[in-house]
Coordinates of C-alpha atoms in Angstrom, one line a residue:
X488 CA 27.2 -4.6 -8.1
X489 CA 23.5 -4.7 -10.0
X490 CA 23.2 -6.2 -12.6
X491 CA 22.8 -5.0 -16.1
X492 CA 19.6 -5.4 -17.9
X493 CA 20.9 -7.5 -20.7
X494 CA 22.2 -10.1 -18.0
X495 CA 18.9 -10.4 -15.5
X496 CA 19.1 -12.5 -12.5
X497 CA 19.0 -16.1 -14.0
X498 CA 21.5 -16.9 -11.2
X499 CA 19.3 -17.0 -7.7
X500 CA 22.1 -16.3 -5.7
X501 CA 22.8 -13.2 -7.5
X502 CA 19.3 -12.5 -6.9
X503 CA 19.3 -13.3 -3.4
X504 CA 22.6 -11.3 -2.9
X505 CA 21.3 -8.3 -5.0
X506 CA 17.9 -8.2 -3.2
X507 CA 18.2 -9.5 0.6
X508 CA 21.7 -9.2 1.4
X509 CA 22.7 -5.7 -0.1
X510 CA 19.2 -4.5 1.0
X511 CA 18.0 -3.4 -2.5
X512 CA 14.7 -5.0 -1.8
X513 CA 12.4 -5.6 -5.2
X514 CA 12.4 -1.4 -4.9
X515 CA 16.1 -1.8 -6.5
X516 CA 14.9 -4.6 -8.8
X517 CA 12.2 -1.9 -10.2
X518 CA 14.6 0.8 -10.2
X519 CA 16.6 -1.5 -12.9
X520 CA 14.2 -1.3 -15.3
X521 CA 13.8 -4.9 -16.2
X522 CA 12.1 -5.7 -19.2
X523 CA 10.9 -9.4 -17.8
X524 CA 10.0 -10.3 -14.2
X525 CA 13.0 -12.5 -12.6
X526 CA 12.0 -15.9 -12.3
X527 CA 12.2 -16.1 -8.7
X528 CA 9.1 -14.5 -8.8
X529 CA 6.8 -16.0 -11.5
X530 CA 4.0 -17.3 -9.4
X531 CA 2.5 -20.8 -9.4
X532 CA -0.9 -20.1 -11.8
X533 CA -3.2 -21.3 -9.0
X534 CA -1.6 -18.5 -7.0
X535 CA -1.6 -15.7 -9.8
X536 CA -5.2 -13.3 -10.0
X537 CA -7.4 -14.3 -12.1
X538 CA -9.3 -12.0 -13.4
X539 CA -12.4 -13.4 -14.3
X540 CA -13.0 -14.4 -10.8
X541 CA -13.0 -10.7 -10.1
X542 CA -16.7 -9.7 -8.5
X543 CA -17.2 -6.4 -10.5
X544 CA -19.9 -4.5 -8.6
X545 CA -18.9 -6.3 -5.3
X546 CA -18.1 -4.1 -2.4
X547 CA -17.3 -4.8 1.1
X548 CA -19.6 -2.9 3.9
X549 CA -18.6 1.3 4.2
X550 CA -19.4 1.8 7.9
X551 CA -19.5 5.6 9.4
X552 CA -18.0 5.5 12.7
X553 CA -19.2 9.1 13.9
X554 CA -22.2 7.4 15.5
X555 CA -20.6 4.3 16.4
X556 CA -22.2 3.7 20.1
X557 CA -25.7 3.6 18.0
X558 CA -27.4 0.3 18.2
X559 CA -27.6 0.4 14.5
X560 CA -24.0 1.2 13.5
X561 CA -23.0 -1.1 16.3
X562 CA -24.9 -4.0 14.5
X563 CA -23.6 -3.3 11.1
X564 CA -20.0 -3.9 12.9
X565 CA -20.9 -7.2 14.3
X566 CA -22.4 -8.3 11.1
X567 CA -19.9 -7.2 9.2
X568 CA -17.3 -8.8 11.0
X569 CA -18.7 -12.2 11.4
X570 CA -20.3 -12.3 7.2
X571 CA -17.5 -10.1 6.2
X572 CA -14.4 -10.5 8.1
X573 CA -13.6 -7.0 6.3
X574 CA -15.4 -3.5 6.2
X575 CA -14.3 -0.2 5.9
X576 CA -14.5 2.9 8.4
X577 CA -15.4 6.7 7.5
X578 CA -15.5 9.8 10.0
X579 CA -13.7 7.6 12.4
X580 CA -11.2 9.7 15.1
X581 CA -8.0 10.0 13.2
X582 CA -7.1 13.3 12.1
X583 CA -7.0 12.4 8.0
X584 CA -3.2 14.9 8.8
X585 CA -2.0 11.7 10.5
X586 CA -3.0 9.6 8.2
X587 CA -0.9 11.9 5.3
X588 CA 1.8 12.4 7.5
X589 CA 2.0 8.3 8.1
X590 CA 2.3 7.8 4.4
X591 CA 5.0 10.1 3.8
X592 CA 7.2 8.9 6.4
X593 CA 6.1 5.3 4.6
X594 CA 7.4 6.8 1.3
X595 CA 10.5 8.5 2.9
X596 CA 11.9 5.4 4.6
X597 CA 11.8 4.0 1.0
X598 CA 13.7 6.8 -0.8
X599 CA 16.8 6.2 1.6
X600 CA 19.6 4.3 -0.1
X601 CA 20.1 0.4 0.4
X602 CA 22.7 0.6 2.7
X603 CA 20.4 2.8 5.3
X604 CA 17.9 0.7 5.1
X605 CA 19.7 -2.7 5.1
X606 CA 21.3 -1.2 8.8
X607 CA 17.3 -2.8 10.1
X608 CA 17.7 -6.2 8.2
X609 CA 17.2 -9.6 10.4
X610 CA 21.4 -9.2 9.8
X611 CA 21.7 -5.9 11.1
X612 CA 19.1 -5.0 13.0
X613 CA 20.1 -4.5 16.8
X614 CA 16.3 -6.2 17.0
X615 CA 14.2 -8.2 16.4
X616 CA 11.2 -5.7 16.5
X617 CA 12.4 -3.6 14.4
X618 CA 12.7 -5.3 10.7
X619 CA 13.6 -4.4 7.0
X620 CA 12.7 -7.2 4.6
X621 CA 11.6 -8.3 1.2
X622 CA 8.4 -10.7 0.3
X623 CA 7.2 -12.8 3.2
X624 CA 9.4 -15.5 4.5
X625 CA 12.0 -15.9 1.4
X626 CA 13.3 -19.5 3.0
X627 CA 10.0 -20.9 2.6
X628 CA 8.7 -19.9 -0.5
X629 CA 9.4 -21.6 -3.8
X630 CA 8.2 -18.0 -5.2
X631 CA 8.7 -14.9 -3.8
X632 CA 6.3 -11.8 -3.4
X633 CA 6.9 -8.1 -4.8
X634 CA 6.8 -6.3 -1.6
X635 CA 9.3 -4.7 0.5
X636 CA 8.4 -3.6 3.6
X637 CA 9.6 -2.4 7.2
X638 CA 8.3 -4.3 10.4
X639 CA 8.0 -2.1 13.6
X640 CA 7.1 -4.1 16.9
X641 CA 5.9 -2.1 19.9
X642 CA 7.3 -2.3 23.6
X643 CA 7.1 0.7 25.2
X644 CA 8.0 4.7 24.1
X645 CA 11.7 4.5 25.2
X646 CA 12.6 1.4 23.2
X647 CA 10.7 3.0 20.3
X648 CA 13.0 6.6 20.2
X649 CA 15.9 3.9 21.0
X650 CA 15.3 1.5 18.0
X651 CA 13.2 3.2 15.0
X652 CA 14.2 4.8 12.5
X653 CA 14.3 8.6 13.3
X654 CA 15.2 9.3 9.7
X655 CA 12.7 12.0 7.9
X656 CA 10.6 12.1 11.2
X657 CA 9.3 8.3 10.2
X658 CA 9.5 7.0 14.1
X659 CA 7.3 9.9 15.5
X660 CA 5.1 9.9 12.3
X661 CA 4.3 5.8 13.0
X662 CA 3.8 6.3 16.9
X663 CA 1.5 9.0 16.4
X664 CA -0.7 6.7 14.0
X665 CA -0.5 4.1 16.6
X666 CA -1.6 6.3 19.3
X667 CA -4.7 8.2 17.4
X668 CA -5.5 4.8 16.6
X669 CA -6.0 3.3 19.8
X670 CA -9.2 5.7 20.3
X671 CA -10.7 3.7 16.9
X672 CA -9.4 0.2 18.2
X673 CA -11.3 0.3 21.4
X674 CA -14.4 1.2 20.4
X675 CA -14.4 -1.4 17.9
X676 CA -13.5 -3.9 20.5
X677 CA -16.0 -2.5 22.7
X678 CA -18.8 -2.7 20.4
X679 CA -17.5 -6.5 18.8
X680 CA -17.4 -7.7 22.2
X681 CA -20.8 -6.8 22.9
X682 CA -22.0 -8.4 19.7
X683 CA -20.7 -11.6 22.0
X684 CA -22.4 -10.5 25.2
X685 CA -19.3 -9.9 26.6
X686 CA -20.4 -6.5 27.9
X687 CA -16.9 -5.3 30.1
X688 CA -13.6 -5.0 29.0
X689 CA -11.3 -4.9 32.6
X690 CA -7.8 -4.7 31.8
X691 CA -7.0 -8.5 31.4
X692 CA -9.4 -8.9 28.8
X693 CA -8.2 -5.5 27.2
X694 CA -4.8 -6.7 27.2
X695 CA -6.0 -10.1 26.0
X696 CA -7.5 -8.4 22.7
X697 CA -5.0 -5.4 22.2
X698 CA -2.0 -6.2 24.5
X699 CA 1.1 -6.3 21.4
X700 CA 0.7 -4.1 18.6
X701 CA 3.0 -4.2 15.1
X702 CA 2.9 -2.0 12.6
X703 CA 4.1 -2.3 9.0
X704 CA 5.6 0.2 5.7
X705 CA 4.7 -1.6 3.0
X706 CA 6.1 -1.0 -0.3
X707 CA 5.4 -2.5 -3.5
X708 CA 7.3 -0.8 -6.3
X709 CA 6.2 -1.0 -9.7
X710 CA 6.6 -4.5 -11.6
X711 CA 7.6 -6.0 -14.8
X712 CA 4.7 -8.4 -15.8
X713 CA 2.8 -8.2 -12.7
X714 CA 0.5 -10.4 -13.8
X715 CA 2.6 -13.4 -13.6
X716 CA 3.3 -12.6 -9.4
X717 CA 1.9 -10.9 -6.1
X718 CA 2.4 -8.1 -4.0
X719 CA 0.9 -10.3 -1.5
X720 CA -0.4 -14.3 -1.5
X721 CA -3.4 -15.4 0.0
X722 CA -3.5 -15.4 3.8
X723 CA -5.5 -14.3 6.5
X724 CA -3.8 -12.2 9.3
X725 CA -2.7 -13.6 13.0
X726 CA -3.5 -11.0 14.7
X727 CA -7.1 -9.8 17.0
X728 CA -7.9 -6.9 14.4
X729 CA -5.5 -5.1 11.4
X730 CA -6.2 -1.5 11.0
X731 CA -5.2 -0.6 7.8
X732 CA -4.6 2.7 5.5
X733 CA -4.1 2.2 1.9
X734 CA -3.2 4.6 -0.6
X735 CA -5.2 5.7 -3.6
X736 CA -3.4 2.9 -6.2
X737 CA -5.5 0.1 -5.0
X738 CA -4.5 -3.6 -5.3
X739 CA -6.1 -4.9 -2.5
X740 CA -8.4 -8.0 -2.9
X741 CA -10.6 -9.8 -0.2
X742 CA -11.8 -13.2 -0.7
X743 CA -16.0 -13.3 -1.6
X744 CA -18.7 -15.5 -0.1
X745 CA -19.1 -17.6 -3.2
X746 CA -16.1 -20.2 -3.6
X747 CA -13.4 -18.1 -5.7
X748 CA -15.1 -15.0 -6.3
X749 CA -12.3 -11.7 -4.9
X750 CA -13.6 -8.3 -4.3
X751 CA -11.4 -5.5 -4.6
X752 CA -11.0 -2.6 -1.6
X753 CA -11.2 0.6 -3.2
X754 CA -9.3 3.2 -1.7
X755 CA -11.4 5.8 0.1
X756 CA -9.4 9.0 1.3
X757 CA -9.6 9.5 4.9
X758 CA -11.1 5.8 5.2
X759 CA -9.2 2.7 7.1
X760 CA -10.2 -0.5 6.0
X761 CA -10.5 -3.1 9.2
X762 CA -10.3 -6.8 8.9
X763 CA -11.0 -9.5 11.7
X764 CA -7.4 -11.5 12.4
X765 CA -7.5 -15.5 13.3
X766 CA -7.1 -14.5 16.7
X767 CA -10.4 -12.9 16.9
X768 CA -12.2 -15.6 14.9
X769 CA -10.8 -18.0 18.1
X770 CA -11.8 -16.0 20.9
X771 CA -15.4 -15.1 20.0
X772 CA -15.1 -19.2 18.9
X773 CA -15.6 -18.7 15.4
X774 CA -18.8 -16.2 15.3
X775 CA -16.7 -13.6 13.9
X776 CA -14.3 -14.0 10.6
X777 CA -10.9 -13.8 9.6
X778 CA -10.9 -13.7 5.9
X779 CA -8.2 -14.6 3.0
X780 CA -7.0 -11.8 1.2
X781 CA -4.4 -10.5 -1.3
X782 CA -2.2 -8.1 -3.2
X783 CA -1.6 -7.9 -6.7
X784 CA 1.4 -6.5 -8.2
X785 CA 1.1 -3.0 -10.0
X786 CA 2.8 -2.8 -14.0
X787 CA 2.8 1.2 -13.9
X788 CA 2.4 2.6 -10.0
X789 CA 4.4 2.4 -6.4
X790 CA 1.6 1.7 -3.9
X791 CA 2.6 1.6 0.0
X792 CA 0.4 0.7 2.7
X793 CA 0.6 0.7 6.5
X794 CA -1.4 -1.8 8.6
X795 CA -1.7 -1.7 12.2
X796 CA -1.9 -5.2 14.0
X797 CA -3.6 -5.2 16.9
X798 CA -2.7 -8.2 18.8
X799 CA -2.9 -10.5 21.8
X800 CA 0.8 -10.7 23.8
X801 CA 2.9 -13.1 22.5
X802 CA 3.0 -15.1 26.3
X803 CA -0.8 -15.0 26.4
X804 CA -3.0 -18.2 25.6
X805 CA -5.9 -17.8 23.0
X806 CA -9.0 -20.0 22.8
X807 CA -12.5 -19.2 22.9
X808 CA -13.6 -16.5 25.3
X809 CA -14.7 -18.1 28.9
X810 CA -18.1 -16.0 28.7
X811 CA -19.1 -18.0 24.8
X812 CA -18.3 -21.3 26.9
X813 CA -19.4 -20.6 30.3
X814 CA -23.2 -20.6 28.1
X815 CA -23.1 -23.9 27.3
X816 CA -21.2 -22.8 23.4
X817 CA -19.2 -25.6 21.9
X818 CA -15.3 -24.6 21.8
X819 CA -14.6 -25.5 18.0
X820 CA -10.9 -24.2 19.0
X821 CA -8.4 -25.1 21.3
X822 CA -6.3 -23.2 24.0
X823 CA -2.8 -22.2 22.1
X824 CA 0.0 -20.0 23.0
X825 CA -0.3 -17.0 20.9
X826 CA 3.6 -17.1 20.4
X827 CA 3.4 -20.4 18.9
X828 CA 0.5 -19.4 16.6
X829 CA 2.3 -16.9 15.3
X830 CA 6.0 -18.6 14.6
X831 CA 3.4 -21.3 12.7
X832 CA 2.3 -18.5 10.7
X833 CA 5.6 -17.1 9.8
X834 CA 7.7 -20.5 9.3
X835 CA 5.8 -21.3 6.1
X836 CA 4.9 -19.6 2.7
X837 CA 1.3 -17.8 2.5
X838 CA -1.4 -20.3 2.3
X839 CA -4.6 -19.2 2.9
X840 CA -6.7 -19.9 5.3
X841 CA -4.9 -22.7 6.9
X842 CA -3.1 -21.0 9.5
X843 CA -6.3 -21.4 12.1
X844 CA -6.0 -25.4 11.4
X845 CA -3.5 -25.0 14.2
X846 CA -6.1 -24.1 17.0
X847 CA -9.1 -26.4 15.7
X848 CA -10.4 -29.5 18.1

């Protein structure tokens, strides 16, 4: 039973219950109408924006992709990715109809009631990669995110029309994203690897950089005092590269190159924005950079977005890439198992950037 606004969630495991175990994710929190953010969610101020530290002219780089095999665009790729870690793409090759039709299917999973949606939560779910949760890893955190989101791991086509939701279209809306995407992942592969002088990709190396792919619906509902909490806390991502499509709400915040300093991403229509993962700053051994980032919570607007991780298989080992060492190029990273990398990442609350501390010599 929810709870009425005069008698808010003081009680965690009412909040718990409400929330994770009924499925109502913080969209049903919203949907309340609560005049004061639960506690549960009040932020540690070290972890809350500041918005002084806010770079107000500060843009990351806009690339336009239609040229991308020119020198020139190729180089503003590589730089951006090792000064950067984030850039955006324009006129790349997905059809901007994919893009719309990947956000409805965001917002449609969303509309259906709790007890739909709660049918793919880590209780119900008949697997693992397919997931419906709420925040990032609510064991771990003493505070939790406003963010609901649903987590869709790829195997192969058949397990896919199996195991994802087929409700308003969503499961062929989100394969078709992640195949028209493919065409934009590999040549940005093709052209950061050549930034490394690795000049051929054969199909080990291809399946070294792109070989599991995940993608995510993101939801962050609306939020009572959403100053005093996150959609998302600082982190930088696991994987090789995300690919991600925001809508036009914004929120999005990537760490600067002066100490504290947080630039925001606007939204671009038709553009994805692309970040380097920690996987990617290991393999090219630390030449190219995965960068902290954030969400913030959003007092009068929903805001979805759908991120595309493109990453090494779980059973494969990452360390820097045999060509960067075979020239005499110091590994500053260890040989780890990408699987273990990865439960690392997910056992503990966002933390920044210490996620890579894992792989360092």
């Amino acid at each position: 039973m929810a709870p009425t606004l005069a008698n808010p969630f003081n009680d965690s495991s009412a909040l718990i219950d409400f929330v994770i175990n009924q499925g109502n994710g913080v969209k049903g929190l919203s949907e309340l109408g609560l005049k004061a953010l639960p506690k549960q969610y009040i932020q540690p101020l070290e972890e809350r924006m500041c918005m002084t530290n806010i770079v107000p002219q500060g843009s990351i780089p806009i690339i336009d992709m239609s040229k991308w095999e020119d020198p020139k665009v190729a180089k503003s790729i590589c730089d951006a990715a090792s000064e950067w870690g984030f850039f955006q793409i324009v006129n790349h090759d997905v059809p901007i109809e994919v893009l719309e039709n990947v956000k409805d299917a965001t917002y449609n999973f969303f509309k259906m009631p709790a007890e739909v949606k709660n049918k793919y939560s880590k209780e119900h779910s008949s697997s693992n990669n397919v997931r419906f949760g709420t925040s990032f890893t609510p064991q771990a955190e003493k505070a939790l995110e406003w963010k609901d989101y649903l987590s869709l791991f790829y195997v192969s086509e058949e397990e896919a029309s199996a195991l994802w939701p087929s409700i308003c279209r969503c499961r062929e809306q989100v394969l078709d994203y992640m195949k028209k995407s493919e065409v934009v992942i590999k040549q940005l592969l093709q052209v950061l690897m050549k930034g490394l002088n690795v000049n051929e990709i054969d199909e080990a190396k291809e399946s070294l950089l792109m070989g599991s792919m995940r993608t995510n619906l993101n939801y962050y509902p609306k939020c009572p005092n959403p100053e005093l909490t996150v959609g998302v806390g600082r982190h930088s991502d696991v994987s090789t590269l995300t690919i991600l499509l925001q809508d036009e709400i914004g929120g999005l915040f990537v760490r600067g190159n002066e100490g504290d300093d947080w630039i925001h991403v606007p939204p671009i229509k038709g553009s994805l924005v692309i970040n380097v993962g920690d996987a990617l700053q290991i393999m090219s051994n630390g030449r190219y950079r995965s960068v902290e980032h954030r969400v913030v919570a959003n007092g009068s607007k929903n805001r979805i977005s759908v991120p595309i991780f493109v990453n090494p298989r779980p059973a494969d080992m990452i360390g820097p890439l045999p060509e960067l060492v075979a020239n005499g190029e110091k590994p500053i990273y260890k040989q780890v198992l990408y699987s273990d990398y990865v439960k690392h990442f997910f056992h503990k609350a966002h933390d920044g950037k210490t996620t890579v501390e894992f792989a360092e010599l």
